[in-house]
């Protein structure tokens, strides 16, 4: 960067982030600080997303959240190992899509119909409706945000989902999703899960094993891969049938 460009950038930042003497009202000060915070966080998320489009993710916000929650638990350890897309069996990719987001290849990160159903259900008190989160949204939530039911989080999640859909390919989104998803207490990513539960790499998973892992999502603490209950076995069988209905490995060619 030349001296002129550097000086111009410095001047612009100073003009933008140093409050003007013209701000006299509380509303003006609130607008100043809120708008600058939004710009700072938007820039941070944009740069991180740009970086993660080519670099393996070292850890996620959810991993950090869990580490903090278990800070006084000496027995808690996180097991995380990155696996690139070509090191993950197609069966695992398809099991995740079949179990979590069958419209993954078609939508732009957000399933508006499901969101509409959930909003309608919340108005009329229908607690049985399934969540509206796509794989893209779950990736954003795990990577950047926090867990729990919150409309504020949803409001932040939606633009970030559109951002990663713009910057990343579908294959990259699925790759990161499978690498940072939790498959058991402290077990993050499909590579760590495959080794822990099946003593093999993620590349060697068969459809039955992959579907069992996918059946534990999105709550592997309740639905344990090491001790699957009848409900989980039923979901495993359903995922296997859905993988076949979607066309198996050929579906991935749409991504």
Coordinates of N, CA and C in Angstrom, one line a residue:
X1 N 0.8 -1.2 0.0 CA 0.0 0.0 0.0 C 0.9 1.2 0.0
X2 N 0.6 2.2 -0.9 CA 1.4 3.4 -1.0 C 1.1 4.3 0.2
X3 N 2.0 5.3 0.4 CA 1.8 6.3 1.5 C 0.5 7.1 1.3
X4 N 0.1 7.4 0.1 CA -1.1 8.2 -0.2 C -2.3 7.3 0.1
X5 N -2.3 6.1 -0.3 CA -3.4 5.2 0.0 C -3.6 4.9 1.5
X6 N -2.5 4.7 2.2 CA -2.5 4.5 3.6 C -3.0 5.8 4.3
X7 N -2.6 6.9 3.9 CA -3.0 8.2 4.6 C -4.5 8.4 4.3
X8 N -5.0 8.1 3.1 CA -6.4 8.2 2.8 C -7.3 7.3 3.6
X9 N -6.8 6.0 3.8 CA -7.5 5.0 4.6 C -7.6 5.4 6.0
X10 N -6.5 5.9 6.5 CA -6.4 6.4 7.9 C -7.4 7.6 8.1
X11 N -7.4 8.5 7.2 CA -8.3 9.6 7.3 C -9.7 9.2 7.3
X12 N -10.1 8.3 6.4 CA -11.5 7.8 6.3 C -11.9 7.1 7.6
X13 N -11.0 6.3 8.2 CA -11.3 5.6 9.4 C -11.5 6.6 10.5
X14 N -10.7 7.6 10.6 CA -10.7 8.6 11.6 C -12.1 9.3 11.5
X15 N -12.4 9.7 10.3 CA -13.6 10.5 10.1 C -14.9 9.7 10.4
X16 N -14.8 8.3 10.2 CA -15.9 7.5 10.4 C -16.1 7.1 11.8
X17 N -15.0 6.8 12.5 CA -15.0 6.2 13.9 C -14.9 7.2 15.0
X18 N -14.4 8.4 14.7 CA -14.3 9.5 15.7 C -15.6 10.3 15.6
X19 N -16.3 10.4 16.7 CA -17.6 11.1 16.7 C -17.5 12.6 16.4
X20 N -18.4 13.1 15.6 CA -18.4 14.5 15.2 C -19.0 15.4 16.4
X21 N -18.5 16.6 16.4 CA -19.0 17.5 17.4 C -20.5 17.9 17.2
X22 N -21.0 17.6 16.0 CA -22.3 17.9 15.6 C -23.4 17.0 16.3
X23 N -22.9 15.9 16.9 CA -23.8 15.0 17.6 C -24.2 15.6 18.9
X24 N -25.5 15.9 19.1 CA -25.9 16.6 20.3 C -27.0 15.8 21.1
X25 N -27.7 14.9 20.4 CA -28.8 14.2 21.1 C -28.4 12.7 21.4
X26 N -29.2 12.2 22.4 CA -29.0 10.8 22.8 C -29.2 9.9 21.6
X27 N -30.2 10.2 20.8 CA -30.5 9.4 19.6 C -29.4 9.4 18.6
X28 N -28.7 10.6 18.5 CA -27.6 10.7 17.6 C -26.4 9.8 18.1
X29 N -26.2 9.9 19.4 CA -25.1 9.1 19.9 C -25.4 7.6 19.8
X30 N -26.6 7.2 20.1 CA -27.0 5.8 19.9 C -26.8 5.3 18.5
X31 N -27.2 6.1 17.5 CA -27.1 5.7 16.1 C -25.6 5.6 15.8
X32 N -24.8 6.6 16.3 CA -23.3 6.6 16.0 C -22.7 5.2 16.5
X33 N -22.9 4.9 17.7 CA -22.3 3.7 18.3 C -22.8 2.4 17.7
X34 N -24.1 2.3 17.5 CA -24.7 1.1 17.0 C -24.3 0.9 15.5
X35 N -24.3 1.9 14.7 CA -23.9 1.8 13.3 C -22.4 1.4 13.2
X36 N -21.5 1.9 14.1 CA -20.1 1.6 14.0 C -19.9 0.1 14.5
X37 N -20.6 -0.3 15.5 CA -20.5 -1.7 16.0 C -20.9 -2.7 14.9
X38 N -22.0 -2.3 14.2 CA -22.5 -3.2 13.1 C -21.5 -3.3 12.0
X39 N -20.9 -2.2 11.7 CA -19.9 -2.1 10.6 C -18.6 -3.0 11.0
X40 N -18.2 -2.8 12.3 CA -17.0 -3.6 12.8 C -17.3 -5.1 12.7
X41 N -18.4 -5.5 13.2 CA -18.7 -6.9 13.3 C -19.0 -7.5 11.9
X42 N -19.6 -6.7 11.0 CA -19.9 -7.1 9.6 C -18.5 -7.3 8.9
X43 N -17.6 -6.4 9.1 CA -16.3 -6.5 8.5 C -15.5 -7.7 9.0
X44 N -15.7 -8.0 10.3 CA -15.0 -9.1 10.9 C -15.5 -10.5 10.4
X45 N -16.9 -10.6 10.3 CA -17.5 -11.8 9.8 C -17.1 -12.0 8.3
X46 N -17.1 -10.9 7.6 CA -16.8 -11.0 6.1 C -15.3 -11.5 5.9
X47 N -14.4 -10.9 6.7 CA -13.0 -11.3 6.6 C -12.8 -12.8 7.0
X48 N -13.4 -13.2 8.1 CA -13.3 -14.5 8.6 C -13.9 -15.5 7.6
X49 N -15.0 -15.2 7.0 CA -15.7 -16.0 6.0 C -14.8 -16.1 4.7
X50 N -14.2 -15.0 4.4 CA -13.3 -15.1 3.2 C -12.1 -16.0 3.5
X51 N -11.5 -15.9 4.8 CA -10.4 -16.7 5.2 C -10.8 -18.2 5.2
X52 N -12.0 -18.5 5.8 CA -12.4 -19.9 5.9 C -12.9 -20.5 4.6
X53 N -13.0 -19.7 3.6 CA -13.3 -20.3 2.3 C -12.2 -21.1 1.7
X54 N -11.0 -20.9 2.3 CA -9.8 -21.6 1.8 C -9.0 -22.3 2.9
X55 N -9.1 -21.9 4.2 CA -8.3 -22.4 5.3 C -9.2 -23.3 6.2
X56 N -8.7 -24.4 6.7 CA -9.4 -25.2 7.7 C -9.8 -24.4 8.9
X57 N -11.0 -24.6 9.4 CA -11.4 -23.9 10.6 C -10.7 -24.5 11.8
X58 N -10.0 -23.6 12.6 CA -9.3 -24.2 13.8 C -10.2 -24.5 14.9
X59 N -11.2 -23.7 15.1 CA -12.2 -24.0 16.2 C -13.5 -23.2 15.9
X60 N -14.6 -23.5 16.6 CA -15.8 -22.7 16.3 C -16.3 -22.0 17.6
X61 N -17.2 -21.1 17.4 CA -17.8 -20.4 18.6 C -18.5 -21.4 19.5
X62 N -19.1 -22.5 19.0 CA -19.8 -23.5 19.9 C -18.7 -24.3 20.6
X63 N -17.6 -24.6 20.0 CA -16.5 -25.3 20.7 C -16.1 -24.5 21.9
X64 N -15.9 -23.2 21.7 CA -15.4 -22.2 22.7 C -16.5 -22.1 23.8
X65 N -17.7 -22.1 23.4 CA -18.9 -22.0 24.4 C -18.9 -23.2 25.3
X66 N -18.7 -24.4 24.7 CA -18.7 -25.6 25.5 C -17.4 -25.7 26.4
X67 N -16.3 -25.2 25.9 CA -15.1 -25.2 26.7 C -15.3 -24.4 27.9
X68 N -15.9 -23.2 27.8 CA -16.2 -22.3 28.9 C -17.2 -22.9 29.9
X69 N -18.2 -23.6 29.3 CA -19.2 -24.2 30.2 C -18.6 -25.3 31.0
X70 N -17.6 -26.0 30.5 CA -17.0 -27.1 31.2 C -15.6 -26.7 31.9
X71 N -15.4 -25.5 32.1 CA -14.1 -25.0 32.6 C -13.8 -25.6 33.9
X72 N -14.8 -25.9 34.7 CA -14.5 -26.6 36.0 C -14.6 -28.1 36.0
X73 N -14.7 -28.6 34.8 CA -14.8 -30.1 34.7 C -13.5 -30.6 34.1
X74 N -12.7 -31.2 35.0 CA -11.3 -31.7 34.6 C -11.4 -32.8 33.6
X75 N -12.6 -33.5 33.6 CA -12.8 -34.7 32.8 C -13.2 -34.4 31.3
X76 N -13.5 -33.1 31.1 CA -14.0 -32.7 29.8 C -12.8 -32.4 28.9
X77 N -12.8 -33.0 27.7 CA -11.8 -32.8 26.7 C -12.4 -32.7 25.4
X78 N -11.9 -31.8 24.5 CA -12.5 -31.8 23.2 C -11.6 -32.5 22.2
X79 N -12.3 -33.3 21.4 CA -11.6 -34.1 20.4 C -12.0 -33.6 19.0
X80 N -11.1 -33.0 18.3 CA -11.4 -32.3 17.0 C -10.3 -32.5 16.1
X81 N -10.6 -33.0 14.9 CA -9.6 -33.2 13.8 C -10.3 -32.9 12.5
X82 N -9.6 -32.0 11.8 CA -10.1 -31.5 10.5 C -10.0 -32.6 9.4
X83 N -11.0 -32.8 8.6 CA -10.9 -33.7 7.4 C -11.4 -32.9 6.2
X84 N -10.6 -32.8 5.1 CA -11.1 -32.1 3.9 C -12.2 -32.9 3.3
X85 N -12.9 -32.3 2.3 CA -14.1 -32.9 1.7 C -13.7 -34.3 1.1
X86 N -12.6 -34.4 0.4 CA -12.2 -35.6 -0.2 C -11.8 -36.7 0.8
X87 N -11.7 -36.4 2.1 CA -11.4 -37.3 3.1 C -12.7 -37.7 3.9
X88 N -13.8 -37.3 3.4 CA -15.1 -37.7 4.0 C -15.9 -38.5 3.0
X89 N -16.4 -39.7 3.5 CA -17.1 -40.6 2.6 C -18.4 -39.9 2.1
X90 N -18.7 -40.2 0.8 CA -19.9 -39.6 0.3 C -21.2 -40.1 1.1
X91 N -21.1 -41.2 1.7 CA -22.2 -41.7 2.5 C -22.5 -40.8 3.7
X92 N -21.4 -40.2 4.2 CA -21.6 -39.3 5.4 C -22.2 -38.0 4.9
X93 N -21.7 -37.5 3.8 CA -22.3 -36.3 3.2 C -23.8 -36.4 2.9
X94 N -24.1 -37.5 2.3 CA -25.5 -37.7 1.9 C -26.4 -38.0 3.2
X95 N -25.8 -38.7 4.2 CA -26.6 -38.9 5.4 C -26.9 -37.6 6.1
X96 N -26.0 -36.7 6.1 CA -26.2 -35.4 6.7 C -27.3 -34.6 5.9
X97 N -27.2 -34.6 4.6 CA -28.2 -33.9 3.8 C -29.6 -34.6 3.9
X98 N -29.6 -35.9 3.9 CA -30.9 -36.6 4.0 C -31.6 -36.4 5.3
X99 N -30.8 -36.3 6.4 CA -31.3 -36.2 7.7 C -31.6 -34.7 8.1
X100 N -30.9 -33.8 7.6 CA -31.0 -32.4 8.1 C -31.5 -31.4 7.1
X101 N -31.3 -31.6 5.8 CA -31.6 -30.6 4.8 C -31.7 -31.1 3.4
X102 N -32.8 -31.7 3.0 CA -32.9 -32.4 1.7 C -33.0 -31.4 0.6
X103 N -33.2 -30.1 0.9 CA -33.3 -29.0 -0.2 C -31.9 -28.3 -0.3
X104 N -30.9 -28.9 0.3 CA -29.6 -28.2 0.4 C -29.1 -27.7 -1.0
X105 N -29.3 -28.5 -2.0 CA -28.7 -28.2 -3.3 C -29.6 -27.1 -4.0
X106 N -30.8 -26.9 -3.6 CA -31.7 -26.0 -4.3 C -31.8 -24.6 -3.6
X107 N -31.7 -24.5 -2.3 CA -32.0 -23.2 -1.7 C -30.7 -22.4 -1.6
X108 N -30.9 -21.1 -1.3 CA -29.7 -20.2 -1.1 C -29.4 -20.0 0.3
X109 N -29.4 -21.1 1.1 CA -29.1 -21.0 2.5 C -30.2 -21.0 3.4
X110 N -31.4 -20.5 2.9 CA -32.6 -20.3 3.8 C -33.8 -21.0 3.2
X111 N -34.5 -21.8 4.0 CA -35.7 -22.5 3.6 C -36.8 -21.6 4.1
X112 N -37.3 -20.7 3.2 CA -38.3 -19.7 3.6 C -39.6 -20.4 4.0
X113 N -40.0 -21.5 3.3 CA -41.2 -22.2 3.6 C -41.2 -22.8 5.0
X114 N -40.1 -23.3 5.4 CA -40.0 -23.9 6.8 C -40.0 -22.8 7.8
X115 N -39.4 -21.7 7.5 CA -39.4 -20.6 8.5 C -40.8 -20.1 8.6
X116 N -41.5 -20.0 7.5 CA -42.9 -19.5 7.6 C -43.8 -20.5 8.5
X117 N -43.5 -21.8 8.3 CA -44.2 -22.8 9.1 C -43.9 -22.7 10.6
X118 N -42.6 -22.4 10.9 CA -42.2 -22.3 12.3 C -42.8 -21.0 12.9
X119 N -42.8 -19.9 12.2 CA -43.4 -18.7 12.7 C -44.9 -18.8 12.9
X120 N -45.6 -19.5 11.9 CA -47.0 -19.7 12.1 C -47.3 -20.6 13.3
X121 N -46.4 -21.6 13.4 CA -46.6 -22.6 14.5 C -46.4 -21.9 15.9
X122 N -45.4 -21.0 16.0 CA -45.2 -20.3 17.2 C -46.3 -19.4 17.6
X123 N -47.0 -18.8 16.6 CA -48.1 -17.9 16.8 C -49.3 -18.7 17.4
X124 N -49.5 -19.9 16.8 CA -50.7 -20.7 17.2 C -50.3 -21.8 18.2
X125 N -49.1 -21.8 18.7 CA -48.7 -22.7 19.8 C -48.5 -24.1 19.4
X126 N -48.1 -24.4 18.1 CA -47.8 -25.7 17.7 C -46.3 -26.1 18.0
X127 N -46.1 -26.7 19.1 CA -44.7 -27.0 19.5 C -44.1 -28.2 18.8
X128 N -44.9 -28.9 18.0 CA -44.4 -30.1 17.3 C -43.7 -29.9 16.0
X129 N -43.8 -28.6 15.5 CA -43.1 -28.3 14.2 C -41.6 -28.4 14.4
X130 N -41.0 -29.0 13.3 CA -39.5 -29.1 13.4 C -38.9 -27.8 13.1
X131 N -37.6 -27.7 13.4 CA -36.9 -26.4 13.2 C -36.7 -26.1 11.7
X132 N -36.5 -24.9 11.5 CA -36.4 -24.4 10.1 C -34.9 -24.3 9.6
X133 N -34.0 -24.6 10.4 CA -32.6 -24.4 10.1 C -32.1 -25.3 9.0
X134 N -31.5 -24.7 8.0 CA -30.8 -25.5 6.9 C -29.4 -25.8 7.4
X135 N -28.7 -26.6 6.6 CA -27.3 -27.0 6.9 C -26.5 -25.7 6.9
X136 N -26.8 -24.8 6.0 CA -26.0 -23.5 6.0 C -26.2 -22.7 7.2
X137 N -27.5 -22.6 7.7 CA -27.8 -21.9 8.9 C -27.1 -22.6 10.2
X138 N -27.2 -23.9 10.2 CA -26.5 -24.6 11.3 C -25.0 -24.4 11.3
X139 N -24.4 -24.3 10.1 CA -23.0 -24.0 10.0 C -22.7 -22.7 10.6
X140 N -23.5 -21.7 10.2 CA -23.3 -20.3 10.7 C -23.4 -20.3 12.3
X141 N -24.5 -20.9 12.8 CA -24.7 -21.0 14.2 C -23.6 -21.6 14.9
X142 N -23.1 -22.7 14.5 CA -22.0 -23.4 15.2 C -20.7 -22.7 15.0
X143 N -20.4 -22.1 13.9 CA -19.2 -21.4 13.6 C -19.0 -20.1 14.3
X144 N -20.1 -19.3 14.2 CA -20.0 -17.9 14.6 C -20.8 -17.4 15.8
X145 N -21.9 -18.1 16.1 CA -22.9 -17.6 17.1 C -23.0 -18.5 18.3
X146 N -24.1 -18.5 19.0 CA -24.4 -19.2 20.2 C -25.6 -20.1 20.0
X147 N -25.7 -21.1 20.9 CA -26.9 -22.0 20.8 C -28.0 -21.5 21.7
X148 N -29.2 -22.1 21.5 CA -30.3 -21.7 22.3 C -31.4 -21.0 21.4
X149 N -32.6 -21.0 21.9 CA -33.7 -20.4 21.1 C -33.7 -18.8 21.3
X150 N -33.5 -18.1 20.2 CA -33.4 -16.7 20.3 C -33.7 -16.0 19.0
X151 N -34.7 -15.1 18.9 CA -35.0 -14.4 17.7 C -33.9 -13.5 17.3
X152 N -33.1 -13.0 18.3 CA -32.0 -12.1 18.1 C -30.9 -12.8 17.3
X153 N -30.6 -14.1 17.8 CA -29.7 -14.9 17.1 C -30.1 -15.2 15.7
X154 N -31.4 -15.5 15.5 CA -31.9 -15.8 14.2 C -31.7 -14.6 13.3
X155 N -32.0 -13.4 13.9 CA -31.8 -12.2 13.1 C -30.4 -12.0 12.6
X156 N -29.4 -12.4 13.4 CA -28.0 -12.2 13.0 C -27.6 -13.4 12.0
X157 N -28.2 -14.5 12.3 CA -27.9 -15.7 11.5 C -28.3 -15.6 10.1
X158 N -29.4 -15.0 9.8 CA -29.9 -14.9 8.4 C -28.9 -14.2 7.4
X159 N -28.5 -13.0 7.7 CA -27.6 -12.3 6.8 C -26.2 -13.0 6.7
X160 N -25.8 -13.6 7.9 CA -24.5 -14.4 7.8 C -24.6 -15.6 6.9
X161 N -25.8 -16.2 6.9 CA -26.1 -17.4 6.1 C -26.0 -17.0 4.6
X162 N -26.6 -15.9 4.3 CA -26.5 -15.3 2.9 C -25.1 -15.0 2.5
X163 N -24.3 -14.5 3.5 CA -22.9 -14.2 3.3 C -22.1 -15.5 2.9
X164 N -22.2 -16.5 3.7 CA -21.4 -17.7 3.4 C -21.9 -18.4 2.1
X165 N -23.2 -18.3 1.8 CA -23.7 -18.9 0.6 C -23.1 -18.1 -0.6
X166 N -22.8 -16.9 -0.4 CA -22.2 -16.0 -1.5 C -20.7 -16.3 -1.7
X167 N -20.0 -16.5 -0.5 CA -18.6 -16.6 -0.6 C -18.1 -18.1 -0.7
X168 N -18.9 -19.0 -0.2 CA -18.5 -20.4 -0.3 C -19.3 -21.2 -1.2
X169 N -18.7 -22.3 -1.7 CA -19.5 -23.3 -2.5 C -20.3 -24.1 -1.6
X170 N -21.3 -24.8 -2.2 CA -22.1 -25.7 -1.4 C -21.3 -26.8 -0.8
X171 N -20.3 -27.3 -1.5 CA -19.4 -28.3 -1.1 C -18.6 -27.9 0.1
X172 N -18.2 -26.6 0.1 CA -17.4 -26.0 1.2 C -18.3 -25.9 2.5
X173 N -19.5 -25.5 2.3 CA -20.4 -25.3 3.4 C -20.6 -26.7 4.1
X174 N -20.9 -27.7 3.3 CA -21.1 -29.1 3.8 C -19.8 -29.6 4.5
X175 N -18.7 -29.3 3.9 CA -17.4 -29.7 4.5 C -17.2 -29.1 5.9
X176 N -17.4 -27.8 6.0 CA -17.3 -27.1 7.3 C -18.3 -27.6 8.3
X177 N -19.5 -27.8 7.8 CA -20.6 -28.3 8.7 C -20.2 -29.6 9.3
X178 N -19.8 -30.5 8.5 CA -19.4 -31.9 9.0 C -18.2 -31.8 9.9
X179 N -17.3 -30.8 9.7 CA -16.1 -30.7 10.5 C -16.3 -30.1 11.9
X180 N -17.4 -29.3 12.0 CA -17.6 -28.6 13.3 C -18.8 -29.0 14.1
X181 N -19.6 -30.0 13.5 CA -20.8 -30.5 14.1 C -20.4 -31.3 15.3
X182 N -21.2 -31.3 16.4 CA -20.9 -32.1 17.6 C -21.6 -33.4 17.5
X183 N -20.8 -34.5 17.7 CA -21.3 -35.9 17.6 C -21.3 -36.6 18.9
X184 N -21.1 -35.9 20.0 CA -21.0 -36.5 21.3 C -20.3 -35.5 22.2
X185 N -20.3 -35.7 23.5 CA -19.7 -34.7 24.4 C -18.2 -34.5 24.1
X186 N -17.9 -33.4 23.6 CA -16.5 -33.1 23.3 C -16.0 -33.6 22.0
X187 N -16.8 -34.3 21.3 CA -16.4 -34.9 20.0 C -16.9 -34.0 18.8
X188 N -16.0 -33.3 18.2 CA -16.4 -32.4 17.1 C -15.8 -32.8 15.8
X189 N -16.7 -32.9 14.8 CA -16.2 -33.2 13.5 C -16.4 -34.7 13.2
X190 N -16.6 -35.0 11.9 CA -16.9 -36.4 11.5 C -15.7 -37.2 11.6
X191 N -14.5 -36.7 11.4 CA -13.2 -37.4 11.5 C -13.0 -38.0 13.0
X192 N -13.2 -37.1 13.9 CA -13.0 -37.5 15.3 C -14.1 -38.5 15.7
X193 N -15.4 -38.3 15.2 CA -16.5 -39.1 15.5 C -16.3 -40.5 14.9
X194 N -15.8 -40.6 13.7 CA -15.6 -41.9 13.0 C -14.5 -42.7 13.8
X195 N -13.5 -42.0 14.2 CA -12.4 -42.7 14.9 C -12.9 -43.2 16.3
X196 N -13.6 -42.3 17.0 CA -14.1 -42.6 18.3 C -15.1 -43.7 18.4
X197 N -16.1 -43.7 17.5 CA -17.2 -44.7 17.5 C -16.9 -45.9 16.7
X198 N -16.2 -45.8 15.6 CA -16.0 -46.9 14.7 C -14.6 -47.3 14.4
X199 N -13.7 -46.6 15.1 CA -12.2 -46.9 14.9 C -11.8 -46.9 13.5
X200 N -12.3 -46.0 12.7 CA -11.9 -45.8 11.3 C -11.9 -44.3 10.9
X201 N -11.4 -44.0 9.8 CA -11.4 -42.6 9.3 C -12.8 -42.3 8.7
X202 N -13.1 -41.0 8.6 CA -14.3 -40.5 8.0 C -14.4 -41.0 6.5
X203 N -13.3 -41.2 5.9 CA -13.3 -41.7 4.5 C -13.8 -43.1 4.3
X204 N -13.8 -43.9 5.4 CA -14.1 -45.3 5.4 C -15.5 -45.6 5.9
X205 N -16.3 -44.6 6.3 CA -17.6 -44.8 6.8 C -18.5 -45.4 5.8
X206 N -19.3 -46.4 6.2 CA -20.3 -47.0 5.3 C -21.7 -46.3 5.5
X207 N -22.7 -46.6 4.8 CA -24.0 -45.8 4.9 C -24.6 -46.1 6.2
X208 N -24.5 -47.3 6.8 CA -25.2 -47.5 8.1 C -24.5 -46.7 9.2
X209 N -23.2 -46.7 9.2 CA -22.5 -45.9 10.2 C -22.7 -44.4 10.0
X210 N -22.6 -43.9 8.8 CA -22.9 -42.5 8.5 C -24.3 -42.1 8.9
X211 N -25.2 -43.0 8.7 CA -26.6 -42.6 9.0 C -26.9 -42.6 10.5
X212 N -26.1 -43.5 11.2 CA -26.2 -43.5 12.7 C -25.6 -42.2 13.2
X213 N -24.5 -41.7 12.7 CA -23.9 -40.4 13.1 C -24.9 -39.3 12.8
X214 N -25.5 -39.3 11.6 CA -26.4 -38.2 11.2 C -27.7 -38.3 12.1
X215 N -28.1 -39.5 12.5 CA -29.3 -39.6 13.4 C -29.1 -39.0 14.8
X216 N -27.8 -38.8 15.1 CA -27.6 -38.1 16.4 C -27.8 -36.6 16.4
X217 N -27.8 -36.1 15.2 CA -27.9 -34.6 15.0 C -29.4 -34.2 15.1
X218 N -29.7 -33.0 15.7 CA -28.8 -32.0 16.1 C -28.5 -32.1 17.6
X219 N -28.9 -33.2 18.3 CA -28.7 -33.3 19.8 C -28.0 -34.6 20.1
X220 N -26.7 -34.7 20.0 CA -25.9 -35.9 20.2 C -25.8 -36.3 21.7
X221 N -26.1 -35.3 22.6 CA -26.0 -35.6 24.0 C -27.2 -36.5 24.4
X222 N -28.3 -36.2 23.8 CA -29.5 -37.1 24.1 C -29.5 -38.3 23.2
X223 N -29.3 -38.1 21.9 CA -29.2 -39.3 21.0 C -27.8 -39.7 20.8
X224 N -27.4 -40.7 21.6 CA -26.0 -41.2 21.7 C -25.7 -42.2 20.7
X225 N -24.6 -41.9 19.9 CA -24.2 -42.9 18.9 C -23.7 -44.2 19.5
X226 N -23.1 -44.1 20.7 CA -22.6 -45.3 21.4 C -23.7 -46.1 22.0
X227 N -24.9 -45.6 22.2 CA -26.0 -46.3 22.8 C -27.3 -45.9 22.2
X228 N -27.5 -46.2 20.9 CA -28.7 -45.7 20.2 C -30.0 -46.3 20.7
X229 N -31.0 -45.5 20.9 CA -32.3 -46.0 21.4 C -33.2 -46.3 20.2
X230 N -34.4 -46.8 20.4 CA -35.3 -47.2 19.3 C -35.6 -46.0 18.4
X231 N -35.8 -44.8 19.0 CA -36.1 -43.7 18.1 C -35.0 -43.3 17.2
X232 N -33.8 -43.5 17.7 CA -32.6 -43.2 16.9 C -32.4 -44.2 15.8
X233 N -32.6 -45.5 16.1 CA -32.5 -46.5 15.1 C -33.6 -46.3 14.0
X234 N -34.7 -45.9 14.4 CA -35.8 -45.6 13.4 C -35.4 -44.5 12.5
X235 N -34.8 -43.4 13.1 CA -34.3 -42.3 12.3 C -33.1 -42.8 11.4
X236 N -32.3 -43.6 11.9 CA -31.2 -44.2 11.0 C -31.7 -44.9 9.8
X237 N -32.7 -45.7 10.0 CA -33.3 -46.4 8.9 C -34.0 -45.5 7.9
X238 N -34.6 -44.4 8.4 CA -35.3 -43.4 7.6 C -34.2 -42.7 6.7
X239 N -33.1 -42.3 7.4 CA -32.1 -41.6 6.6 C -31.5 -42.5 5.5
X240 N -31.3 -43.7 5.8 CA -30.8 -44.7 4.7 C -31.8 -44.7 3.5
X241 N -33.1 -44.8 3.8 CA -34.0 -44.8 2.7 C -34.1 -43.5 2.0
X242 N -33.9 -42.4 2.7 CA -33.9 -41.0 2.1 C -32.7 -40.8 1.2
X243 N -31.5 -41.3 1.6 CA -30.3 -41.2 0.8 C -30.6 -41.9 -0.5
X244 N -31.2 -43.0 -0.5 CA -31.5 -43.8 -1.7 C -32.5 -43.0 -2.6
X245 N -33.5 -42.5 -1.9 CA -34.6 -41.7 -2.6 C -34.0 -40.5 -3.3
X246 N -33.0 -39.9 -2.7 CA -32.4 -38.6 -3.2 C -31.5 -38.9 -4.4
X247 N -31.2 -40.2 -4.6 CA -30.3 -40.6 -5.7 C -28.9 -41.0 -5.3
X248 N -28.7 -41.1 -4.0 CA -27.3 -41.5 -3.5 C -26.2 -40.5 -3.8
X249 N -25.1 -41.1 -4.3 CA -24.0 -40.3 -4.6 C -24.2 -39.2 -5.7
X250 N -25.1 -39.6 -6.6 CA -25.4 -38.7 -7.7 C -25.9 -37.3 -7.3
X251 N -26.6 -37.3 -6.1 CA -27.1 -36.0 -5.6 C -26.0 -35.0 -5.4
X252 N -24.8 -35.5 -5.0 CA -23.7 -34.6 -4.7 C -23.2 -33.9 -5.9
X253 N -23.5 -34.4 -7.1 CA -23.0 -33.8 -8.3 C -23.8 -32.4 -8.6
X254 N -24.9 -32.2 -7.9 CA -25.6 -31.0 -8.0 C -25.0 -29.8 -7.2
X255 N -24.1 -30.2 -6.3 CA -23.6 -29.1 -5.4 C -22.5 -28.3 -6.1

